């Protein structure tokens, strides 16, 4: 009976041993980052065993760790794309430093700000538009565009239009003005994105200015003198204009006593908080100063030129140290570094 | 400071090229430069070539020798990084004082973030191993072993650097049968052992196959020498995550009907309908102790009677 049991067990073991196990025993679980296919095994390495046979140890270690990593990877959700089985990797868990700095968000153009406030959405336009004249679809812009008015050989003049002006020239000029305006706005947008603020355009020439434009033009003309309009005389019926610009407010001379007191005390307070004395630095300065005095004048007394003692100790006596820094830059800088 | 004129690209291709190099939220895969120093030995040249092969699509091999000393002057390397748009580098050189030297480093914003000098001790080229190799460009599985990588700060930073260098392009899906390349880095005995293997999948009786490894490719033993790591401040800046990358809340309770109407769902807590506060209708007030309907009517008639009485008075 016992033999039979043993036989059965042996047969079972043989069957199982046909395939090698995928189980790996580790003291400390290894850290796996499947998103990046990385694994870190913090288990201590048996140095003795390692030294006895390096390559074998490393191979075995690699195999074990790879097995653990693969065990994890095979449990991931799987997709089938064109008869290829793909595993979907999760987000990587290890954080790596970026390659470049974060991009600065581009500042919005004037139109974009306005559109955002008003809630205007960008409507997608079709490239081809129906051209009634040619009875076909033509591109909206570019070569062979639809509704092209530059190709008109005839322009009907309205009854109220000026008979002397050339309508063809008028059209081309209007087009030029529009492109110039667009270009100006584009450049101002670029300047605004780079420098933040751009100065205003000022007054643009208009053929028939209205009341507001005229008054503005008048004000600007008065101010555009060398002394910024200080000595320009007023026109006979002109009203005195208010001062434009930032208004500055000053405290009254005799006013709130409490406020004045508080202000003065604040000033005194900030002054009283003198920077603390850096004792180490002060000590160093004092010591270096003493050294200078000592080297310059030996035995404490002032040296006289032509003194015998002076001549003997000429080599020893050093001139006083010059101020390190700016004054010495041009003179002894290069020699000092010894490049 | 040189006032540079902004060079605007004139072609679409040029514009796309420059846009690719600009800082982005979702970054490109890091490109590595393989640079030879003023004097290189056979070992060092071979190592650089083989590392380049491991990093094939995202690697640039510099053909000429460059007399550069990375630890003294980083400007040349930074210039290379800008020109080649590379953020990793492996610099190899050989001298009597520093034989078979490799300097591994990475950049942040084209300025050096960290550098480590490794001395090559034993090198076995991939041509010494007579077996089939993996195809170029497979994403490797990188495995680190050894307590040093956890316990020593320098080694931890080196681990991050090696991981960054050897991990392949970012992918979301992989073909499980295509996981061929395994790189192993072990820190033992004050040295770092770098081994390359190819996987062979075998049946295991379960769904998950048994992995057997065959050593191919370069096998290196390194000794960590000098290192230069960036300040904590620099690391902080480099590790900053963009706010857009943070997942925007998926608005689950908003939807659109087919006609384009926006529909929303509000989830309420359970309410006691008996004590619910609705609009006050005085006429529907329940009288104490009386029947509802009668009470209502009674109430109504009573109130009107009261009003009439008051008016009369």
CSV table of N, CA, C and O in Angstrom, one decimal, chain A residues 176-275:
chain,number,residue,atom,x,y,z
A,176,UNK,N,-5.5,97.3,-50.1
A,176,UNK,CA,-4.1,97.6,-49.5
A,176,UNK,C,-4.3,98.1,-48.1
A,176,UNK,O,-3.5,97.7,-47.2
A,177,UNK,N,-5.3,98.9,-47.9
A,177,UNK,CA,-5.5,99.4,-46.5
A,177,UNK,C,-5.8,98.3,-45.5
A,177,UNK,O,-5.4,98.2,-44.4
A,178,UNK,N,-6.6,97.4,-46.0
A,178,UNK,CA,-7.0,96.3,-45.2
A,178,UNK,C,-5.9,95.4,-44.8
A,178,UNK,O,-5.7,95.0,-43.6
A,179,UNK,N,-5.0,95.1,-45.8
A,179,UNK,CA,-3.8,94.3,-45.6
A,179,UNK,C,-2.9,95.0,-44.6
A,179,UNK,O,-2.3,94.4,-43.7
A,180,UNK,N,-2.7,96.3,-44.8
A,180,UNK,CA,-1.8,97.1,-43.9
A,180,UNK,C,-2.3,97.0,-42.5
A,180,UNK,O,-1.5,96.9,-41.6
A,181,UNK,N,-3.6,97.2,-42.3
A,181,UNK,CA,-4.2,97.2,-41.0
A,181,UNK,C,-4.0,95.8,-40.3
A,181,UNK,O,-3.6,95.7,-39.2
A,182,UNK,N,-4.2,94.8,-41.1
A,182,UNK,CA,-4.0,93.4,-40.6
A,182,UNK,C,-2.6,93.2,-40.2
A,182,UNK,O,-2.3,92.6,-39.1
A,183,UNK,N,-1.7,93.6,-41.0
A,183,UNK,CA,-0.2,93.5,-40.7
A,183,UNK,C,0.1,94.2,-39.5
A,183,UNK,O,0.8,93.7,-38.6
A,184,UNK,N,-0.4,95.4,-39.3
A,184,UNK,CA,-0.1,96.2,-38.1
A,184,UNK,C,-0.6,95.5,-36.9
A,184,UNK,O,0.1,95.4,-35.9
A,185,UNK,N,-1.8,95.0,-37.0
A,185,UNK,CA,-2.4,94.3,-35.8
A,185,UNK,C,-1.6,93.0,-35.5
A,185,UNK,O,-1.4,92.7,-34.3
A,186,UNK,N,-1.2,92.3,-36.5
A,186,UNK,CA,-0.4,91.1,-36.3
A,186,UNK,C,0.9,91.5,-35.6
A,186,UNK,O,1.3,90.8,-34.6
A,187,UNK,N,1.6,92.5,-36.0
A,187,UNK,CA,2.9,92.9,-35.4
A,187,UNK,C,2.6,93.4,-34.0
A,187,UNK,O,3.4,93.1,-33.1
A,188,UNK,N,1.5,94.1,-33.7
A,188,UNK,CA,1.3,94.6,-32.4
A,188,UNK,C,1.0,93.4,-31.5
A,188,UNK,O,1.3,93.4,-30.3
A,189,UNK,N,0.3,92.3,-32.0
A,189,UNK,CA,0.1,91.1,-31.2
A,189,UNK,C,1.4,90.5,-30.8
A,189,UNK,O,1.6,90.0,-29.7
A,190,UNK,N,2.3,90.4,-31.8
A,190,UNK,CA,3.6,89.8,-31.5
A,190,UNK,C,4.3,90.6,-30.4
A,190,UNK,O,4.9,90.1,-29.5
A,191,UNK,N,4.3,92.0,-30.6
A,191,UNK,CA,5.0,92.8,-29.6
A,191,UNK,C,4.4,92.7,-28.3
A,191,UNK,O,5.1,92.7,-27.3
A,192,UNK,N,3.1,92.6,-28.2
A,192,UNK,CA,2.4,92.5,-26.9
A,192,UNK,C,2.7,91.2,-26.2
A,192,UNK,O,2.9,91.1,-25.0
A,193,UNK,N,2.9,90.1,-27.1
A,193,UNK,CA,3.2,88.8,-26.5
A,193,UNK,C,4.7,88.8,-25.9
A,193,UNK,O,5.0,88.1,-25.0
A,194,UNK,N,5.5,89.6,-26.6
A,194,UNK,CA,6.9,89.7,-26.1
A,194,UNK,C,7.1,90.7,-25.0
A,194,UNK,O,7.9,90.4,-24.1
A,195,UNK,N,6.6,91.9,-25.1
A,195,UNK,CA,6.9,92.9,-24.2
A,195,UNK,C,5.7,93.3,-23.2
A,195,UNK,O,5.8,94.1,-22.4
A,196,UNK,N,4.6,92.7,-23.4
A,196,UNK,CA,3.5,92.9,-22.5
A,196,UNK,C,2.6,94.1,-23.0
A,196,UNK,O,1.5,93.9,-23.4
A,197,UNK,N,3.2,95.3,-22.9
A,197,UNK,CA,2.4,96.4,-23.3
A,197,UNK,C,2.9,97.1,-24.6
A,197,UNK,O,4.2,97.1,-24.8
A,198,UNK,N,2.1,97.6,-25.4
A,198,UNK,CA,2.6,98.3,-26.6
A,198,UNK,C,1.9,99.7,-26.6
A,198,UNK,O,0.7,99.8,-26.2
A,199,UNK,N,2.6,100.7,-27.0
A,199,UNK,CA,2.0,102.0,-27.0
A,199,UNK,C,0.9,102.1,-28.0
A,199,UNK,O,0.9,101.4,-29.0
A,200,UNK,N,-0.1,103.0,-27.8
A,200,UNK,CA,-1.2,103.1,-28.7
A,200,UNK,C,-0.8,103.6,-30.1
A,200,UNK,O,0.3,104.2,-30.3
A,201,UNK,N,-1.7,103.4,-31.0
A,201,UNK,CA,-1.4,103.8,-32.4
A,201,UNK,C,-1.5,105.3,-32.5
A,201,UNK,O,-0.9,106.0,-33.4
A,202,UNK,N,-2.3,105.9,-31.7
A,202,UNK,CA,-2.4,107.4,-31.8
A,202,UNK,C,-3.6,107.7,-32.7
A,202,UNK,O,-4.5,106.9,-32.9
A,203,UNK,N,-3.5,108.8,-33.4
A,203,UNK,CA,-4.5,109.2,-34.3
A,203,UNK,C,-4.1,108.8,-35.7
A,203,UNK,O,-3.1,109.2,-36.2
A,204,UNK,N,-5.0,108.1,-36.4
A,204,UNK,CA,-4.7,107.7,-37.8
A,204,UNK,C,-5.4,108.7,-38.7
A,204,UNK,O,-6.5,109.2,-38.3
A,205,UNK,N,-4.8,109.0,-39.8
A,205,UNK,CA,-5.5,110.0,-40.6
A,205,UNK,C,-6.8,109.5,-41.2
A,205,UNK,O,-6.9,108.4,-41.7
A,206,UNK,N,-7.8,110.3,-41.0
A,206,UNK,CA,-9.2,110.0,-41.5
A,206,UNK,C,-9.6,111.1,-42.5
A,206,UNK,O,-9.4,112.3,-42.2
A,207,UNK,N,-10.3,110.8,-43.5
A,207,UNK,CA,-10.7,111.8,-44.5
A,207,UNK,C,-11.8,112.7,-43.9
A,207,UNK,O,-11.8,113.9,-44.1
A,208,UNK,N,-12.7,112.1,-43.2
A,208,UNK,CA,-13.8,112.9,-42.6
A,208,UNK,C,-13.9,112.6,-41.1
A,208,UNK,O,-14.7,111.7,-40.7
A,209,UNK,N,-13.1,113.3,-40.3
A,209,UNK,CA,-13.2,113.0,-38.9
A,209,UNK,C,-14.5,113.5,-38.2
A,209,UNK,O,-15.0,114.6,-38.6
A,210,UNK,N,-14.9,112.8,-37.2
A,210,UNK,CA,-16.1,113.2,-36.4
A,210,UNK,C,-15.7,114.1,-35.3
A,210,UNK,O,-14.5,114.4,-35.1
A,211,UNK,N,-16.7,114.5,-34.4
A,211,UNK,CA,-16.4,115.4,-33.4
A,211,UNK,C,-15.4,114.9,-32.4
A,211,UNK,O,-14.4,115.7,-32.0
A,212,UNK,N,-15.5,113.7,-32.0
A,212,UNK,CA,-14.6,113.1,-31.0
A,212,UNK,C,-13.1,113.2,-31.5
A,212,UNK,O,-12.2,113.5,-30.8
A,213,UNK,N,-13.0,112.7,-32.7
A,213,UNK,CA,-11.7,112.7,-33.3
A,213,UNK,C,-11.0,114.0,-33.4
A,213,UNK,O,-9.8,114.2,-33.2
A,214,UNK,N,-11.9,115.0,-33.8
A,214,UNK,CA,-11.4,116.4,-33.9
A,214,UNK,C,-10.9,116.9,-32.6
A,214,UNK,O,-9.8,117.6,-32.5
A,215,UNK,N,-11.7,116.7,-31.5
A,215,UNK,CA,-11.3,117.3,-30.2
A,215,UNK,C,-10.0,116.6,-29.7
A,215,UNK,O,-9.1,117.3,-29.2
A,216,UNK,N,-9.9,115.3,-30.0
A,216,UNK,CA,-8.7,114.6,-29.6
A,216,UNK,C,-7.5,115.1,-30.4
A,216,UNK,O,-6.4,115.4,-29.8
A,217,UNK,N,-7.7,115.4,-31.7
A,217,UNK,CA,-6.6,115.9,-32.5
A,217,UNK,C,-6.2,117.2,-32.0
A,217,UNK,O,-5.0,117.6,-32.0
A,218,UNK,N,-7.2,118.0,-31.6
A,218,UNK,CA,-6.9,119.4,-31.1
A,218,UNK,C,-6.0,119.3,-29.8
A,218,UNK,O,-5.0,120.0,-29.7
A,219,UNK,N,-6.4,118.5,-28.9
A,219,UNK,CA,-5.7,118.3,-27.7
A,219,UNK,C,-4.2,117.9,-28.0
A,219,UNK,O,-3.3,118.4,-27.4
A,220,UNK,N,-4.1,116.9,-28.8
A,220,UNK,CA,-2.8,116.4,-29.1
A,220,UNK,C,-1.9,117.4,-29.8
A,220,UNK,O,-0.7,117.5,-29.5
A,221,UNK,N,-2.5,118.2,-30.7
A,221,UNK,CA,-1.8,119.2,-31.4
A,221,UNK,C,-1.2,120.3,-30.5
A,221,UNK,O,-0.1,120.7,-30.6
A,222,UNK,N,-2.1,120.6,-29.5
A,222,UNK,CA,-1.7,121.6,-28.5
A,222,UNK,C,-0.5,121.2,-27.7
A,222,UNK,O,0.4,121.9,-27.3
A,223,UNK,N,-0.5,119.8,-27.4
A,223,UNK,CA,0.6,119.3,-26.5
A,223,UNK,C,1.9,119.0,-27.3
A,223,UNK,O,2.9,118.9,-26.7
A,224,UNK,N,1.8,118.9,-28.6
A,224,UNK,CA,3.0,118.5,-29.4
A,224,UNK,C,3.9,119.6,-29.6
A,224,UNK,O,4.2,120.0,-30.8
A,225,UNK,N,4.4,120.3,-28.6
A,225,UNK,CA,5.4,121.3,-28.7
A,225,UNK,C,6.6,120.9,-27.9
A,225,UNK,O,6.6,119.9,-27.2
A,226,UNK,N,7.6,121.7,-28.0
A,226,UNK,CA,8.9,121.3,-27.3
A,226,UNK,C,8.7,121.4,-25.8
A,226,UNK,O,9.3,120.6,-25.1
A,227,UNK,N,7.8,122.3,-25.4
A,227,UNK,CA,7.6,122.3,-23.9
A,227,UNK,C,6.3,121.6,-23.5
A,227,UNK,O,5.7,122.0,-22.6
A,228,UNK,N,5.9,120.6,-24.4
A,228,UNK,CA,4.7,119.8,-24.1
A,228,UNK,C,3.5,120.6,-23.8
A,228,UNK,O,2.8,120.3,-22.8
A,229,UNK,N,3.3,121.6,-24.5
A,229,UNK,CA,2.0,122.4,-24.4
A,229,UNK,C,1.9,123.3,-23.3
A,229,UNK,O,0.9,123.8,-23.0
A,230,UNK,N,3.0,123.7,-22.6
A,230,UNK,CA,2.9,124.5,-21.4
A,230,UNK,C,2.7,126.0,-21.8
A,230,UNK,O,2.0,126.7,-21.1
A,231,UNK,N,3.2,126.4,-22.9
A,231,UNK,CA,3.1,127.8,-23.3
A,231,UNK,C,2.2,128.0,-24.5
A,231,UNK,O,2.1,129.1,-25.1
A,232,UNK,N,1.4,127.0,-24.9
A,232,UNK,CA,0.5,127.2,-26.0
A,232,UNK,C,-0.7,128.1,-25.5
A,232,UNK,O,-1.3,127.8,-24.5
A,233,UNK,N,-1.0,129.1,-26.4
A,233,UNK,CA,-2.1,129.9,-26.0
A,233,UNK,C,-3.4,129.3,-26.3
A,233,UNK,O,-3.5,128.5,-27.3
A,234,UNK,N,-4.4,129.7,-25.5
A,234,UNK,CA,-5.7,129.1,-25.8
A,234,UNK,C,-6.4,129.8,-26.9
A,234,UNK,O,-6.2,131.0,-27.1
A,235,UNK,N,-7.3,129.1,-27.6
A,235,UNK,CA,-8.1,129.7,-28.6
A,235,UNK,C,-9.2,130.6,-28.0
A,235,UNK,O,-9.5,130.4,-26.8
A,236,UNK,N,-9.7,131.6,-28.7
A,236,UNK,CA,-10.6,132.6,-28.0
A,236,UNK,C,-11.8,132.0,-27.2
A,236,UNK,O,-12.0,132.3,-26.1
A,237,UNK,N,-12.5,131.0,-27.8
A,237,UNK,CA,-13.6,130.4,-27.1
A,237,UNK,C,-13.4,129.1,-26.5
A,237,UNK,O,-14.3,128.3,-26.2
A,238,UNK,N,-12.2,128.8,-26.3
A,238,UNK,CA,-11.9,127.4,-25.8
A,238,UNK,C,-12.0,127.3,-24.3
A,238,UNK,O,-11.7,128.2,-23.6
A,239,UNK,N,-12.6,126.2,-23.9
A,239,UNK,CA,-12.8,125.9,-22.5
A,239,UNK,C,-11.5,125.3,-21.9
A,239,UNK,O,-10.8,124.6,-22.6
A,240,UNK,N,-11.2,125.6,-20.7
A,240,UNK,CA,-10.0,125.0,-20.0
A,240,UNK,C,-10.3,123.5,-19.8
A,240,UNK,O,-11.3,123.1,-19.2
A,241,UNK,N,-9.3,122.7,-20.3
A,241,UNK,CA,-9.5,121.3,-20.1
A,241,UNK,C,-9.0,120.8,-18.8
A,241,UNK,O,-8.1,121.4,-18.2
A,242,UNK,N,-9.5,119.7,-18.4
A,242,UNK,CA,-9.0,119.1,-17.1
A,242,UNK,C,-7.7,118.5,-17.4
A,242,UNK,O,-7.4,118.0,-18.5
A,243,UNK,N,-6.9,118.4,-16.3
A,243,UNK,CA,-5.6,117.7,-16.5
A,243,UNK,C,-5.8,116.2,-16.7
A,243,UNK,O,-6.4,115.6,-15.9
A,244,UNK,N,-5.1,115.8,-17.7
A,244,UNK,CA,-5.2,114.3,-18.0
A,244,UNK,C,-4.1,113.6,-17.3
A,244,UNK,O,-3.0,114.2,-17.2
A,245,UNK,N,-4.2,112.4,-17.0
A,245,UNK,CA,-3.1,111.6,-16.4
A,245,UNK,C,-3.4,111.2,-15.0
A,245,UNK,O,-4.5,111.5,-14.5
A,246,UNK,N,-2.5,110.6,-14.4
A,246,UNK,CA,-2.6,110.0,-13.1
A,246,UNK,C,-2.7,111.2,-12.1
A,246,UNK,O,-1.9,112.1,-12.0
A,247,UNK,N,-3.7,111.1,-11.2
A,247,UNK,CA,-3.8,112.1,-10.2
A,247,UNK,C,-3.1,111.6,-8.9
A,247,UNK,O,-3.3,110.5,-8.5
A,248,UNK,N,-2.3,112.5,-8.4
A,248,UNK,CA,-1.6,112.2,-7.2
A,248,UNK,C,-2.3,112.8,-6.0
A,248,UNK,O,-2.7,113.9,-6.0
A,249,UNK,N,-2.4,112.0,-5.0
A,249,UNK,CA,-3.1,112.5,-3.8
A,249,UNK,C,-2.1,112.7,-2.7
A,249,UNK,O,-1.2,111.8,-2.4
A,250,UNK,N,-2.1,113.8,-2.0
A,250,UNK,CA,-1.2,114.1,-0.9
A,250,UNK,C,-2.0,114.3,0.3
A,250,UNK,O,-3.1,114.8,0.4
A,251,UNK,N,-1.3,113.9,1.4
A,251,UNK,CA,-1.9,114.1,2.7
A,251,UNK,C,-2.0,115.6,3.0
A,251,UNK,O,-1.1,116.3,2.7
A,252,UNK,N,-3.0,116.1,3.7
A,252,UNK,CA,-3.1,117.5,4.1
A,252,UNK,C,-2.0,117.8,5.2
A,252,UNK,O,-1.6,116.9,5.9
A,253,UNK,N,-1.6,119.1,5.2
A,253,UNK,CA,-0.5,119.4,6.1
A,253,UNK,C,-0.9,119.2,7.6
A,253,UNK,O,-0.1,118.6,8.3
A,254,UNK,N,-2.0,119.8,7.9
A,254,UNK,CA,-2.5,119.7,9.3
A,254,UNK,C,-3.7,118.8,9.2
A,254,UNK,O,-4.8,119.2,8.9
A,255,UNK,N,-3.5,117.6,9.5
A,255,UNK,CA,-4.7,116.6,9.4
A,255,UNK,C,-4.7,115.7,10.6
A,255,UNK,O,-4.7,116.1,11.7
A,256,UNK,N,-4.8,114.4,10.2
A,256,UNK,CA,-4.9,113.4,11.2
A,256,UNK,C,-3.6,113.2,12.0
A,256,UNK,O,-2.6,112.8,11.4
A,257,UNK,N,-3.6,113.7,13.2
A,257,UNK,CA,-2.4,113.6,14.0
A,257,UNK,C,-1.9,112.2,14.3
A,257,UNK,O,-0.7,111.8,14.3
A,258,UNK,N,-2.9,111.3,14.5
A,258,UNK,CA,-2.6,109.9,14.8
A,258,UNK,C,-1.9,109.3,13.6
A,258,UNK,O,-0.9,108.6,13.8
A,259,UNK,N,-2.4,109.6,12.4
A,259,UNK,CA,-1.8,109.0,11.2
A,259,UNK,C,-0.4,109.4,11.1
A,259,UNK,O,0.5,108.6,10.8
A,260,UNK,N,-0.1,110.7,11.3
A,260,UNK,CA,1.2,111.2,11.1
A,260,UNK,C,2.1,110.6,12.1
A,260,UNK,O,3.3,110.2,11.8
A,261,UNK,N,1.7,110.5,13.4
A,261,UNK,CA,2.5,109.9,14.4
A,261,UNK,C,2.8,108.5,14.0
A,261,UNK,O,4.0,108.1,14.2
A,262,UNK,N,1.8,107.7,13.6
A,262,UNK,CA,2.1,106.3,13.2
A,262,UNK,C,3.1,106.2,12.1
A,262,UNK,O,4.0,105.4,12.2
A,263,UNK,N,3.0,107.1,11.1
A,263,UNK,CA,4.0,107.1,10.0
A,263,UNK,C,5.4,107.3,10.5
A,263,UNK,O,6.3,106.6,10.1
A,264,UNK,N,5.5,108.4,11.3
A,264,UNK,CA,6.9,108.7,11.8
A,264,UNK,C,7.5,107.6,12.6
A,264,UNK,O,8.7,107.3,12.5
A,265,UNK,N,6.6,107.0,13.5
A,265,UNK,CA,7.1,105.9,14.3
A,265,UNK,C,7.6,104.8,13.5
A,265,UNK,O,8.6,104.1,13.8
A,266,UNK,N,6.8,104.5,12.4
A,266,UNK,CA,7.2,103.4,11.5
A,266,UNK,C,8.6,103.6,10.9
A,266,UNK,O,9.4,102.7,10.8
A,267,UNK,N,8.8,104.9,10.5
A,267,UNK,CA,10.1,105.2,9.9
A,267,UNK,C,11.2,104.9,10.9
A,267,UNK,O,12.2,104.3,10.6
A,268,UNK,N,11.0,105.4,12.1
A,268,UNK,CA,12.0,105.2,13.2
A,268,UNK,C,12.2,103.8,13.5
A,268,UNK,O,13.3,103.3,13.7
A,269,UNK,N,11.1,103.0,13.5
A,269,UNK,CA,11.2,101.6,13.7
A,269,UNK,C,12.1,100.9,12.7
A,269,UNK,O,13.0,100.1,13.1
A,270,UNK,N,11.9,101.2,11.4
A,270,UNK,CA,12.7,100.5,10.4
A,270,UNK,C,14.1,100.9,10.5
A,270,UNK,O,15.0,100.1,10.2
A,271,UNK,N,14.3,102.2,10.9
A,271,UNK,CA,15.7,102.6,11.0
A,271,UNK,C,16.4,102.0,12.2
A,271,UNK,O,17.6,101.6,12.1
A,272,UNK,N,15.6,101.8,13.3
A,272,UNK,CA,16.2,101.2,14.5
A,272,UNK,C,16.6,99.8,14.2
A,272,UNK,O,17.5,99.3,14.9
A,273,UNK,N,15.9,99.1,13.3
A,273,UNK,CA,16.3,97.7,13.1
A,273,UNK,C,17.5,97.6,12.2
A,273,UNK,O,17.5,97.2,11.1
A,274,UNK,N,18.6,98.1,12.8
A,274,UNK,CA,19.9,98.1,12.0
A,274,UNK,C,20.3,96.6,11.7
A,274,UNK,O,20.0,95.7,12.5
A,275,UNK,N,21.0,96.4,10.6
A,275,UNK,CA,21.4,95.0,10.3
A,275,UNK,C,22.3,94.5,11.4
A,275,UNK,O,23.2,95.2,11.9
